[in-house]
Amino acid sequence: MTHDAAPTEEELDEFYADLRWADLYPLWTITDELLTPTPRPKAQPWLWSNKALRELADRALRLIPVERGGERRVLSLGNPGLGGTPYAAGTLWGAVQCLRPGELAPAHRHSPGAIRFVLEGDGVWTTVNGDACDMSAGDLVLTPSWNWHEHTGGAESGMLWFDGLDLPIVEALDAIFFEPYPELRQPAPDAHNVSLATYGDRERFVTGAVTDALHPDHSPLLVYPWTDTDARLTQLAAAGDEPMVSLEYVNPLNGASVLPTLACAMHRIRAAGETRAVRRTGNTIFVVFSGSGASVIDGVRFDWSAGDIFVVPSWSAVEHRADDGADLFTLSDTPVLRALGLYREQQSPEPQPISGTFTPRGV
Ligand code: GTQ
Ligand code: FE2
């Protein structure tokens, strides 16, 4: 093929206008923003402080009832990099939800899968396809894709928990379905914690080389009580002297991630422990369960303490330091990346130079 003589500016202008008109885009003008050398997530490293979350959750408790129509008293974490979208990161929904004693968040189901990590309180149970899963602080509860679920408030204390969903992933795949249950609640179950009674004596953690293996079936175990998680972390920490020990909550039948799309893990950082900087593909939400410390994310220091929630976007370098020891819960989309051959990680032997400190929004 030969090229014609150099085109005139007029010819080119007309050509580009006609392309737009015909709904065609010339790759040569947009390739640099599409095929970046490394991931460039729109979501920014960000932190929501416990103080702001608590204060606004308290106001929601006073001002907003939970019933059909409103359904769930949920405050979603909206990453400012996402331009008004209510997502914590491009692939992850993160939120805090609160319920007063005796309240009910009515039954429904949806194709996005969800996990709950309890921050405070007890007495609430989430009924998942007929199994009433009791919740207290530090417990992980699963409400997998298309399982009916409702939250029932306990008799005494209110409760605050973290919700994580794969909603943005399911939305990107154009596969959102939602259905309200015909009644406010599912039939009252005869017993609570059936999945725990059935699978509770099986191995339900993976430690060491975490694989975030994906299986299309979700875990049949729907609740991972804190007492077991804590005992396992204590055992791991006693067995070595690494700055941080980690476990992944897994499907007790096959060691796969709790949901096909989502991996959950708990990390215990020793007093004065400092981890190496690492970047990974995939987004991660960190929920500070206890303790205090700081994480450096792409050179910015994020100070944190119990109840804070922060986001480490894909391929951002991150390292953690604890003051007197800390427990961090994480939610990530790693199983999807691994299943698709997109998972990468890069360790850095050097601590990151710190260029600034993040100031969380207050109220
Ligand atoms: O508790 O069922 O944060 O359906 C978002 C969607 C929680 C829930 C969220 C939900 C729920
Ligand atoms: Fe739901």
mmCIF file of C-alpha atoms and ligand atoms in Angstrom:
data_model
loop_
_atom_site.group_PDB
_atom_site.id
_atom_site.type_symbol
_atom_site.label_atom_id
_atom_site.label_comp_id
_atom_site.label_asym_id
_atom_site.label_seq_id
_atom_site.Cartn_x
_atom_site.Cartn_y
_atom_site.Cartn_z
ATOM 1 C CA MET A 1 0.000 0.000 0.000
ATOM 2 C CA THR A 2 1.190 3.488 -0.743
ATOM 3 C CA HIS A 3 0.340 6.684 1.076
ATOM 4 C CA ASP A 4 -1.330 9.537 -0.710
ATOM 5 C CA ALA A 5 0.315 12.918 -0.781
ATOM 6 C CA ALA A 6 0.375 14.721 2.576
ATOM 7 C CA PRO A 7 -3.235 15.461 3.573
ATOM 8 C CA THR A 8 -4.406 18.997 4.083
ATOM 9 C CA GLU A 9 -5.515 20.169 7.502
ATOM 10 C CA GLU A 10 -9.007 20.532 6.141
ATOM 11 C CA GLU A 11 -9.078 16.917 4.949
ATOM 12 C CA LEU A 12 -7.951 15.711 8.346
ATOM 13 C CA ASP A 13 -10.467 17.827 10.263
ATOM 14 C CA GLU A 14 -13.218 16.481 8.075
ATOM 15 C CA PHE A 15 -11.963 12.918 8.496
ATOM 16 C CA TYR A 16 -11.945 13.186 12.320
ATOM 17 C CA ALA A 17 -15.386 14.784 12.328
ATOM 18 C CA ASP A 18 -16.738 12.000 10.128
ATOM 19 C CA LEU A 19 -15.200 9.366 12.376
ATOM 20 C CA ARG A 20 -17.029 10.872 15.357
ATOM 21 C CA TRP A 21 -20.239 10.997 13.379
ATOM 22 C CA ALA A 22 -19.854 7.310 12.451
ATOM 23 C CA ASP A 23 -19.155 6.359 16.104
ATOM 24 C CA LEU A 24 -15.576 5.336 15.386
ATOM 25 C CA TYR A 25 -12.470 6.242 17.376
ATOM 26 C CA PRO A 26 -8.961 6.336 15.925
ATOM 27 C CA LEU A 27 -6.750 4.292 18.247
ATOM 28 C CA TRP A 28 -3.655 6.312 17.319
ATOM 29 C CA THR A 29 -4.989 9.327 19.212
ATOM 30 C CA ILE A 30 -5.977 7.451 22.386
ATOM 31 C CA THR A 31 -3.567 4.567 22.724
ATOM 32 C CA ASP A 32 -1.459 6.243 25.441
ATOM 33 C CA GLU A 33 -4.393 6.599 27.814
ATOM 34 C CA LEU A 34 -5.700 3.090 27.099
ATOM 35 C CA LEU A 35 -2.557 0.977 27.047
ATOM 36 C CA THR A 36 -0.643 2.394 29.977
ATOM 37 C CA PRO A 37 2.683 0.776 30.932
ATOM 38 C CA THR A 38 1.236 -0.129 34.354
ATOM 39 C CA PRO A 39 -2.297 0.039 35.839
ATOM 40 C CA ARG A 40 -3.657 3.530 36.419
ATOM 41 C CA PRO A 41 -6.721 3.075 38.647
ATOM 42 C CA LYS A 42 -9.053 6.042 38.839
ATOM 43 C CA ALA A 43 -9.606 5.315 42.532
ATOM 44 C CA GLN A 44 -7.111 7.078 44.806
ATOM 45 C CA PRO A 45 -5.550 5.795 47.992
ATOM 46 C CA TRP A 46 -8.075 7.079 50.556
ATOM 47 C CA LEU A 47 -9.054 6.742 54.213
ATOM 48 C CA TRP A 48 -12.380 7.168 56.019
ATOM 49 C CA SER A 49 -11.835 7.870 59.705
ATOM 50 C CA ASN A 50 -13.596 5.957 62.436
ATOM 51 C CA LYS A 51 -14.626 9.297 63.912
ATOM 52 C CA ALA A 52 -16.423 10.471 60.773
ATOM 53 C CA LEU A 53 -17.950 7.042 60.114
ATOM 54 C CA ARG A 54 -19.262 6.718 63.687
ATOM 55 C CA GLU A 55 -20.631 10.201 63.881
ATOM 56 C CA LEU A 56 -22.466 9.939 60.565
ATOM 57 C CA ALA A 57 -23.690 6.402 61.319
ATOM 58 C CA ASP A 58 -25.074 7.731 64.624
ATOM 59 C CA ARG A 59 -26.926 10.468 62.770
ATOM 60 C CA ALA A 60 -28.278 7.935 60.285
ATOM 61 C CA LEU A 61 -29.495 5.854 63.253
ATOM 62 C CA ARG A 62 -31.385 8.861 64.619
ATOM 63 C CA LEU A 63 -32.710 10.252 61.341
ATOM 64 C CA ILE A 64 -33.338 7.358 58.968
ATOM 65 C CA PRO A 65 -35.699 4.437 59.578
ATOM 66 C CA VAL A 66 -35.099 0.991 58.061
ATOM 67 C CA GLU A 67 -38.116 -0.437 56.292
ATOM 68 C CA ARG A 68 -39.378 -1.399 52.836
ATOM 69 C CA GLY A 69 -38.333 1.355 50.476
ATOM 70 C CA GLY A 70 -35.178 2.386 52.337
ATOM 71 C CA GLU A 71 -34.308 -1.201 53.205
ATOM 72 C CA ARG A 72 -30.762 -0.905 54.562
ATOM 73 C CA ARG A 73 -29.066 1.800 56.621
ATOM 74 C CA VAL A 74 -25.852 1.748 54.622
ATOM 75 C CA LEU A 75 -23.262 4.476 54.080
ATOM 76 C CA SER A 76 -21.155 3.547 51.076
ATOM 77 C CA LEU A 77 -17.535 4.580 50.774
ATOM 78 C CA GLY A 78 -17.222 6.739 47.673
ATOM 79 C CA ASN A 79 -13.679 7.084 46.426
ATOM 80 C CA PRO A 80 -13.168 10.715 45.296
ATOM 81 C CA GLY A 81 -11.177 9.508 42.279
ATOM 82 C CA LEU A 82 -14.292 7.837 40.893
ATOM 83 C CA GLY A 83 -16.161 11.075 40.245
ATOM 84 C CA GLY A 84 -19.281 10.554 42.353
ATOM 85 C CA THR A 85 -19.642 6.783 41.947
ATOM 86 C CA PRO A 86 -20.449 5.139 45.306
ATOM 87 C CA TYR A 87 -17.576 2.637 45.071
ATOM 88 C CA ALA A 88 -14.529 2.392 47.320
ATOM 89 C CA ALA A 89 -12.436 1.293 44.336
ATOM 90 C CA GLY A 90 -13.092 0.465 40.692
ATOM 91 C CA THR A 91 -14.012 -3.141 41.515
ATOM 92 C CA LEU A 92 -15.160 -3.006 45.147
ATOM 93 C CA TRP A 93 -18.153 -1.751 47.104
ATOM 94 C CA GLY A 94 -17.325 -0.937 50.713
ATOM 95 C CA ALA A 95 -19.775 0.468 53.267
ATOM 96 C CA VAL A 96 -20.724 0.685 56.909
ATOM 97 C CA GLN A 97 -24.162 -0.528 57.924
ATOM 98 C CA CYS A 98 -25.863 -0.038 61.271
ATOM 99 C CA LEU A 99 -28.940 -1.490 62.892
ATOM 100 C CA ARG A 100 -30.713 -0.639 66.133
ATOM 101 C CA PRO A 101 -31.923 -3.282 68.569
ATOM 102 C CA GLY A 102 -35.093 -4.874 67.259
ATOM 103 C CA GLU A 103 -34.862 -3.436 63.728
ATOM 104 C CA LEU A 104 -35.132 -5.517 60.568
ATOM 105 C CA ALA A 105 -33.456 -4.873 57.207
ATOM 106 C CA PRO A 106 -35.933 -6.732 54.964
ATOM 107 C CA ALA A 107 -35.162 -9.885 52.977
ATOM 108 C CA HIS A 108 -33.947 -9.738 49.382
ATOM 109 C CA ARG A 109 -31.350 -11.260 47.051
ATOM 110 C CA HIS A 110 -29.017 -9.975 44.356
ATOM 111 C CA SER A 111 -26.436 -11.317 41.946
ATOM 112 C CA PRO A 112 -23.552 -9.370 43.564
ATOM 113 C CA GLY A 113 -22.006 -11.315 46.447
ATOM 114 C CA ALA A 114 -21.430 -9.722 49.851
ATOM 115 C CA ILE A 115 -19.358 -10.178 52.969
ATOM 116 C CA ARG A 116 -19.883 -8.566 56.389
ATOM 117 C CA PHE A 117 -17.166 -7.899 58.909
ATOM 118 C CA VAL A 118 -18.532 -6.884 62.314
ATOM 119 C CA LEU A 119 -16.959 -3.810 63.883
ATOM 120 C CA GLU A 120 -19.043 -3.413 66.993
ATOM 121 C CA GLY A 121 -21.922 -4.907 68.949
ATOM 122 C CA ASP A 122 -23.625 -8.266 68.968
ATOM 123 C CA GLY A 123 -27.051 -9.866 68.976
ATOM 124 C CA VAL A 124 -27.728 -9.198 65.277
ATOM 125 C CA TRP A 125 -28.167 -12.170 62.993
ATOM 126 C CA THR A 126 -28.167 -12.304 59.209
ATOM 127 C CA THR A 127 -30.404 -15.025 57.826
ATOM 128 C CA VAL A 128 -28.788 -16.428 54.662
ATOM 129 C CA ASN A 129 -31.016 -18.779 52.651
ATOM 130 C CA GLY A 130 -32.738 -19.877 55.858
ATOM 131 C CA ASP A 131 -29.615 -20.144 58.032
ATOM 132 C CA ALA A 132 -29.578 -17.548 60.836
ATOM 133 C CA CYS A 133 -25.928 -16.518 61.257
ATOM 134 C CA ASP A 134 -25.231 -14.836 64.594
ATOM 135 C CA MET A 135 -22.899 -11.866 64.378
ATOM 136 C CA SER A 136 -20.552 -10.325 66.898
ATOM 137 C CA ALA A 137 -17.460 -8.148 66.744
ATOM 138 C CA GLY A 138 -14.693 -9.599 64.564
ATOM 139 C CA ASP A 139 -16.909 -12.184 62.859
ATOM 140 C CA LEU A 140 -16.961 -12.582 59.083
ATOM 141 C CA VAL A 141 -20.379 -13.449 57.598
ATOM 142 C CA LEU A 142 -21.019 -14.324 53.932
ATOM 143 C CA THR A 143 -24.113 -13.554 51.897
ATOM 144 C CA PRO A 144 -23.143 -15.113 48.560
ATOM 145 C CA SER A 145 -24.630 -14.235 45.185
ATOM 146 C CA TRP A 146 -28.386 -14.832 44.837
ATOM 147 C CA ASN A 147 -28.816 -16.038 48.456
ATOM 148 C CA TRP A 148 -31.857 -14.571 50.228
ATOM 149 C CA HIS A 149 -30.774 -12.465 53.169
ATOM 150 C CA GLU A 150 -32.081 -10.131 55.838
ATOM 151 C CA HIS A 151 -30.558 -8.601 58.968
ATOM 152 C CA THR A 152 -32.410 -8.842 62.278
ATOM 153 C CA GLY A 153 -31.428 -6.545 65.154
ATOM 154 C CA GLY A 154 -30.743 -8.150 68.536
ATOM 155 C CA ALA A 155 -32.514 -7.379 71.772
ATOM 156 C CA GLU A 156 -29.939 -5.165 73.423
ATOM 157 C CA SER A 157 -27.025 -3.646 71.570
ATOM 158 C CA GLY A 158 -27.039 -1.889 68.218
ATOM 159 C CA MET A 159 -24.505 -2.984 65.685
ATOM 160 C CA LEU A 160 -22.117 -1.507 63.172
ATOM 161 C CA TRP A 161 -20.477 -3.622 60.498
ATOM 162 C CA PHE A 162 -18.476 -3.326 57.305
ATOM 163 C CA ASP A 163 -20.143 -4.489 54.073
ATOM 164 C CA GLY A 164 -18.041 -5.529 51.089
ATOM 165 C CA LEU A 165 -19.577 -6.409 47.723
ATOM 166 C CA ASP A 166 -18.372 -7.271 44.232
ATOM 167 C CA LEU A 167 -21.101 -4.964 42.886
ATOM 168 C CA PRO A 168 -18.796 -2.952 40.557
ATOM 169 C CA ILE A 169 -17.454 -6.170 39.017
ATOM 170 C CA VAL A 170 -20.940 -7.583 38.447
ATOM 171 C CA GLU A 171 -22.043 -4.212 37.079
ATOM 172 C CA ALA A 172 -19.077 -4.122 34.669
ATOM 173 C CA LEU A 173 -20.139 -7.578 33.486
ATOM 174 C CA ASP A 174 -23.719 -6.302 32.981
ATOM 175 C CA ALA A 175 -25.021 -9.074 35.214
ATOM 176 C CA ILE A 176 -26.914 -7.250 38.009
ATOM 177 C CA PHE A 177 -30.123 -8.914 39.191
ATOM 178 C CA PHE A 178 -32.121 -7.971 42.295
ATOM 179 C CA GLU A 179 -35.295 -9.334 43.842
ATOM 180 C CA PRO A 180 -37.137 -8.442 47.059
ATOM 181 C CA TYR A 181 -38.424 -11.384 49.119
ATOM 182 C CA PRO A 182 -42.240 -11.544 49.045
ATOM 183 C CA GLU A 183 -42.349 -11.170 52.859
ATOM 184 C CA LEU A 184 -40.357 -8.910 55.163
ATOM 185 C CA ARG A 185 -38.433 -11.900 56.473
ATOM 186 C CA GLN A 186 -37.733 -15.524 55.617
ATOM 187 C CA PRO A 187 -39.519 -18.167 57.719
ATOM 188 C CA ALA A 188 -38.057 -18.238 61.261
ATOM 189 C CA PRO A 189 -35.348 -20.918 61.320
ATOM 190 C CA ASP A 190 -35.481 -23.758 63.869
ATOM 191 C CA ALA A 191 -31.822 -23.367 64.727
ATOM 192 C CA HIS A 192 -29.122 -20.730 64.281
ATOM 193 C CA ASN A 193 -25.663 -21.240 62.768
ATOM 194 C CA VAL A 194 -26.390 -24.443 60.855
ATOM 195 C CA SER A 195 -23.459 -23.939 58.455
ATOM 196 C CA LEU A 196 -21.140 -23.473 61.415
ATOM 197 C CA ALA A 197 -22.402 -26.675 63.044
ATOM 198 C CA THR A 198 -21.913 -28.522 59.743
ATOM 199 C CA TYR A 199 -18.505 -27.210 58.635
ATOM 200 C CA GLY A 200 -17.140 -25.558 61.779
ATOM 201 C CA ASP A 201 -14.696 -28.328 62.641
ATOM 202 C CA ARG A 202 -13.000 -28.259 59.226
ATOM 203 C CA GLU A 203 -9.924 -26.246 58.338
ATOM 204 C CA ARG A 204 -11.181 -22.850 57.229
ATOM 205 C CA PHE A 205 -8.015 -20.778 56.963
ATOM 206 C CA VAL A 206 -5.096 -20.776 54.591
ATOM 207 C CA THR A 207 -1.826 -19.431 55.938
ATOM 208 C CA GLY A 208 1.608 -18.953 54.445
ATOM 209 C CA ALA A 209 1.467 -18.860 50.660
ATOM 210 C CA VAL A 210 -2.018 -17.462 50.131
ATOM 211 C CA THR A 211 -3.315 -18.463 46.703
ATOM 212 C CA ASP A 212 -6.707 -16.735 46.542
ATOM 213 C CA ALA A 213 -7.834 -19.708 44.478
ATOM 214 C CA LEU A 214 -11.160 -19.171 42.770
ATOM 215 C CA HIS A 215 -13.982 -21.688 42.683
ATOM 216 C CA PRO A 216 -17.370 -20.900 41.121
ATOM 217 C CA ASP A 217 -19.079 -22.208 44.275
ATOM 218 C CA HIS A 218 -19.051 -19.994 47.333
ATOM 219 C CA SER A 219 -17.996 -21.335 50.721
ATOM 220 C CA PRO A 220 -20.754 -23.419 52.367
ATOM 221 C CA LEU A 221 -19.550 -22.063 55.722
ATOM 222 C CA LEU A 222 -21.328 -18.718 56.144
ATOM 223 C CA VAL A 223 -19.836 -17.452 59.396
ATOM 224 C CA TYR A 224 -16.221 -17.349 60.592
ATOM 225 C CA PRO A 225 -16.277 -16.456 64.303
ATOM 226 C CA TRP A 226 -13.636 -14.088 65.649
ATOM 227 C CA THR A 227 -12.567 -16.428 68.464
ATOM 228 C CA ASP A 228 -11.207 -18.931 65.893
ATOM 229 C CA THR A 229 -9.557 -16.244 63.779
ATOM 230 C CA ASP A 230 -7.934 -14.721 66.853
ATOM 231 C CA ALA A 231 -6.701 -18.102 68.129
ATOM 232 C CA ARG A 232 -5.180 -18.922 64.757
ATOM 233 C CA LEU A 233 -3.415 -15.560 64.513
ATOM 234 C CA THR A 234 -2.043 -15.953 68.032
ATOM 235 C CA GLN A 235 -0.683 -19.376 67.103
ATOM 236 C CA LEU A 236 0.884 -18.046 63.884
ATOM 237 C CA ALA A 237 2.464 -15.071 65.628
ATOM 238 C CA ALA A 238 3.948 -17.330 68.315
ATOM 239 C CA ALA A 239 5.488 -19.633 65.693
ATOM 240 C CA GLY A 240 7.778 -17.008 64.170
ATOM 241 C CA ASP A 241 8.990 -13.432 64.393
ATOM 242 C CA GLU A 242 7.821 -11.918 61.096
ATOM 243 C CA PRO A 243 6.534 -8.336 61.382
ATOM 244 C CA MET A 244 3.108 -9.505 60.149
ATOM 245 C CA VAL A 245 1.213 -12.807 60.020
ATOM 246 C CA SER A 246 -1.744 -13.306 57.671
ATOM 247 C CA LEU A 247 -4.493 -15.793 57.126
ATOM 248 C CA GLU A 248 -7.064 -16.069 54.378
ATOM 249 C CA TYR A 249 -10.600 -17.186 55.233
ATOM 250 C CA VAL A 250 -11.379 -20.015 52.809
ATOM 251 C CA ASN A 251 -13.970 -22.513 51.699
ATOM 252 C CA PRO A 252 -13.463 -25.504 54.066
ATOM 253 C CA LEU A 253 -14.247 -27.955 51.229
ATOM 254 C CA ASN A 254 -11.587 -26.873 48.758
ATOM 255 C CA GLY A 255 -9.434 -24.054 50.138
ATOM 256 C CA ALA A 256 -10.821 -21.538 47.605
ATOM 257 C CA SER A 257 -11.605 -17.903 48.370
ATOM 258 C CA VAL A 258 -14.851 -17.354 50.321
ATOM 259 C CA LEU A 259 -16.677 -16.042 47.245
ATOM 260 C CA PRO A 260 -15.666 -16.593 43.589
ATOM 261 C CA THR A 261 -14.897 -12.895 43.231
ATOM 262 C CA LEU A 262 -13.769 -11.861 46.707
ATOM 263 C CA ALA A 263 -10.966 -12.850 49.055
ATOM 264 C CA CYS A 264 -11.002 -11.999 52.766
ATOM 265 C CA ALA A 265 -7.985 -12.080 55.034
ATOM 266 C CA MET A 266 -6.850 -10.959 58.473
ATOM 267 C CA HIS A 267 -3.393 -9.612 59.181
ATOM 268 C CA ARG A 268 -1.778 -9.211 62.600
ATOM 269 C CA ILE A 269 1.113 -6.764 62.733
ATOM 270 C CA ARG A 270 3.454 -7.069 65.689
ATOM 271 C CA ALA A 271 4.179 -4.126 68.012
ATOM 272 C CA ALA A 272 6.644 -1.889 66.124
ATOM 273 C CA GLY A 273 6.488 -4.358 63.208
ATOM 274 C CA GLU A 274 7.198 -2.945 59.748
ATOM 275 C CA THR A 275 6.333 -4.753 56.523
ATOM 276 C CA ARG A 276 8.158 -4.508 53.207
ATOM 277 C CA ALA A 277 6.661 -2.374 50.453
ATOM 278 C CA VAL A 278 4.702 -4.373 47.878
ATOM 279 C CA ARG A 279 2.474 -3.605 44.906
ATOM 280 C CA ARG A 280 -0.157 -5.970 43.588
ATOM 281 C CA THR A 281 -2.735 -5.984 40.839
ATOM 282 C CA GLY A 282 -6.249 -5.777 42.254
ATOM 283 C CA ASN A 283 -7.879 -3.400 44.717
ATOM 284 C CA THR A 284 -7.895 -3.900 48.470
ATOM 285 C CA ILE A 285 -10.005 -2.384 51.237
ATOM 286 C CA PHE A 286 -8.391 -2.440 54.695
ATOM 287 C CA VAL A 287 -10.580 -2.340 57.804
ATOM 288 C CA VAL A 288 -8.653 -1.589 60.983
ATOM 289 C CA PHE A 289 -10.142 -3.941 63.558
ATOM 290 C CA SER A 290 -7.836 -3.085 66.452
ATOM 291 C CA GLY A 291 -4.643 -1.236 67.267
ATOM 292 C CA SER A 292 -3.031 1.694 65.530
ATOM 293 C CA GLY A 293 -0.221 2.379 63.101
ATOM 294 C CA ALA A 294 0.439 3.817 59.665
ATOM 295 C CA SER A 295 0.619 2.649 56.070
ATOM 296 C CA VAL A 296 2.622 4.351 53.354
ATOM 297 C CA ILE A 297 0.695 4.179 50.080
ATOM 298 C CA ASP A 298 2.488 5.497 46.990
ATOM 299 C CA GLY A 299 4.667 7.675 49.194
ATOM 300 C CA VAL A 300 1.863 9.186 51.309
ATOM 301 C CA ARG A 301 1.573 8.270 54.981
ATOM 302 C CA PHE A 302 -1.886 7.234 56.191
ATOM 303 C CA ASP A 303 -2.116 7.123 59.996
ATOM 304 C CA TRP A 304 -4.814 4.782 61.205
ATOM 305 C CA SER A 305 -6.460 3.373 64.312
ATOM 306 C CA ALA A 306 -9.348 1.046 65.142
ATOM 307 C CA GLY A 307 -12.449 1.596 63.011
ATOM 308 C CA ASP A 308 -10.680 3.439 60.176
ATOM 309 C CA ILE A 309 -11.134 2.055 56.667
ATOM 310 C CA PHE A 310 -8.680 2.669 53.839
ATOM 311 C CA VAL A 311 -8.236 1.686 50.224
ATOM 312 C CA VAL A 312 -5.097 0.563 48.434
ATOM 313 C CA PRO A 313 -5.786 0.724 44.683
ATOM 314 C CA SER A 314 -4.273 -1.712 42.205
ATOM 315 C CA TRP A 315 -0.517 -1.408 41.739
ATOM 316 C CA SER A 316 -0.073 1.180 44.515
ATOM 317 C CA ALA A 317 2.969 0.394 46.635
ATOM 318 C CA VAL A 318 2.038 -0.171 50.269
ATOM 319 C CA GLU A 319 3.876 -0.930 53.506
ATOM 320 C CA HIS A 320 2.477 -1.063 57.032
ATOM 321 C CA ARG A 321 3.758 -0.248 60.498
ATOM 322 C CA ALA A 322 1.981 -0.885 63.787
ATOM 323 C CA ASP A 323 2.457 0.985 67.049
ATOM 324 C CA ASP A 324 1.517 -1.516 69.771
ATOM 325 C CA GLY A 325 0.300 -4.228 67.417
ATOM 326 C CA ALA A 326 -2.730 -4.172 65.139
ATOM 327 C CA ASP A 327 -5.244 -6.427 63.387
ATOM 328 C CA LEU A 328 -6.247 -5.476 59.839
ATOM 329 C CA PHE A 329 -9.069 -7.136 57.924
ATOM 330 C CA THR A 330 -8.820 -7.016 54.117
ATOM 331 C CA LEU A 331 -11.231 -7.492 51.262
ATOM 332 C CA SER A 332 -9.838 -7.854 47.748
ATOM 333 C CA ASP A 333 -10.712 -8.913 44.223
ATOM 334 C CA THR A 334 -7.550 -11.018 43.892
ATOM 335 C CA PRO A 335 -9.375 -14.289 43.003
ATOM 336 C CA VAL A 336 -10.628 -12.683 39.795
ATOM 337 C CA LEU A 337 -7.186 -11.438 38.829
ATOM 338 C CA ARG A 338 -5.595 -14.812 39.561
ATOM 339 C CA ALA A 339 -8.277 -16.734 37.662
ATOM 340 C CA LEU A 340 -7.770 -14.540 34.604
ATOM 341 C CA GLY A 341 -3.971 -14.705 34.683
ATOM 342 C CA LEU A 342 -3.726 -11.002 35.566
ATOM 343 C CA TYR A 343 -2.253 -11.268 39.042
ATOM 344 C CA ARG A 344 1.170 -9.702 39.558
ATOM 345 C CA GLU A 345 3.082 -8.544 42.558
ATOM 346 C CA GLN A 346 6.316 -6.713 43.047
ATOM 347 C CA GLN A 347 8.201 -6.541 46.346
ATOM 348 C CA SER A 348 10.481 -3.667 47.104
ATOM 349 C CA PRO A 349 13.435 -4.093 49.461
ATOM 350 C CA GLU A 350 13.531 -0.358 50.200
ATOM 351 C CA PRO A 351 11.069 1.592 52.336
ATOM 352 C CA GLN A 352 9.257 4.237 50.298
ATOM 353 C CA PRO A 353 10.327 7.856 50.691
ATOM 354 C CA ILE A 354 7.441 9.735 52.321
ATOM 355 C CA SER A 355 6.271 12.827 50.447
ATOM 356 C CA GLY A 356 3.245 13.775 52.559
ATOM 357 C CA THR A 357 0.609 12.787 55.076
ATOM 358 C CA PHE A 358 -3.037 12.122 54.330
ATOM 359 C CA THR A 359 -5.593 14.213 56.224
ATOM 360 C CA PRO A 360 -8.931 12.443 56.560
ATOM 361 C CA ARG A 361 -12.137 14.412 56.141
ATOM 362 C CA GLY A 362 -13.800 15.240 59.437
ATOM 363 C CA VAL A 363 -17.348 16.365 60.179
HETATM 364 O O1 GTQ B 1 -26.999 -5.640 53.647
HETATM 365 O O2 GTQ B 1 -28.017 -6.599 52.029
HETATM 366 O O3 GTQ B 1 -23.856 -2.434 51.692
HETATM 367 O O4 GTQ B 1 -27.898 -5.431 49.642
HETATM 368 C C1 GTQ B 1 -25.217 -3.007 49.858
HETATM 369 C C2 GTQ B 1 -26.246 -3.782 49.348
HETATM 370 C C3 GTQ B 1 -25.545 -4.055 51.986
HETATM 371 C C4 GTQ B 1 -27.256 -5.746 52.433
HETATM 372 C C5 GTQ B 1 -24.859 -3.153 51.182
HETATM 373 C C6 GTQ B 1 -26.906 -4.695 50.163
HETATM 374 C C7 GTQ B 1 -26.556 -4.818 51.497
HETATM 375 FE FE FE2 B 2 -28.229 -7.291 50.169
#
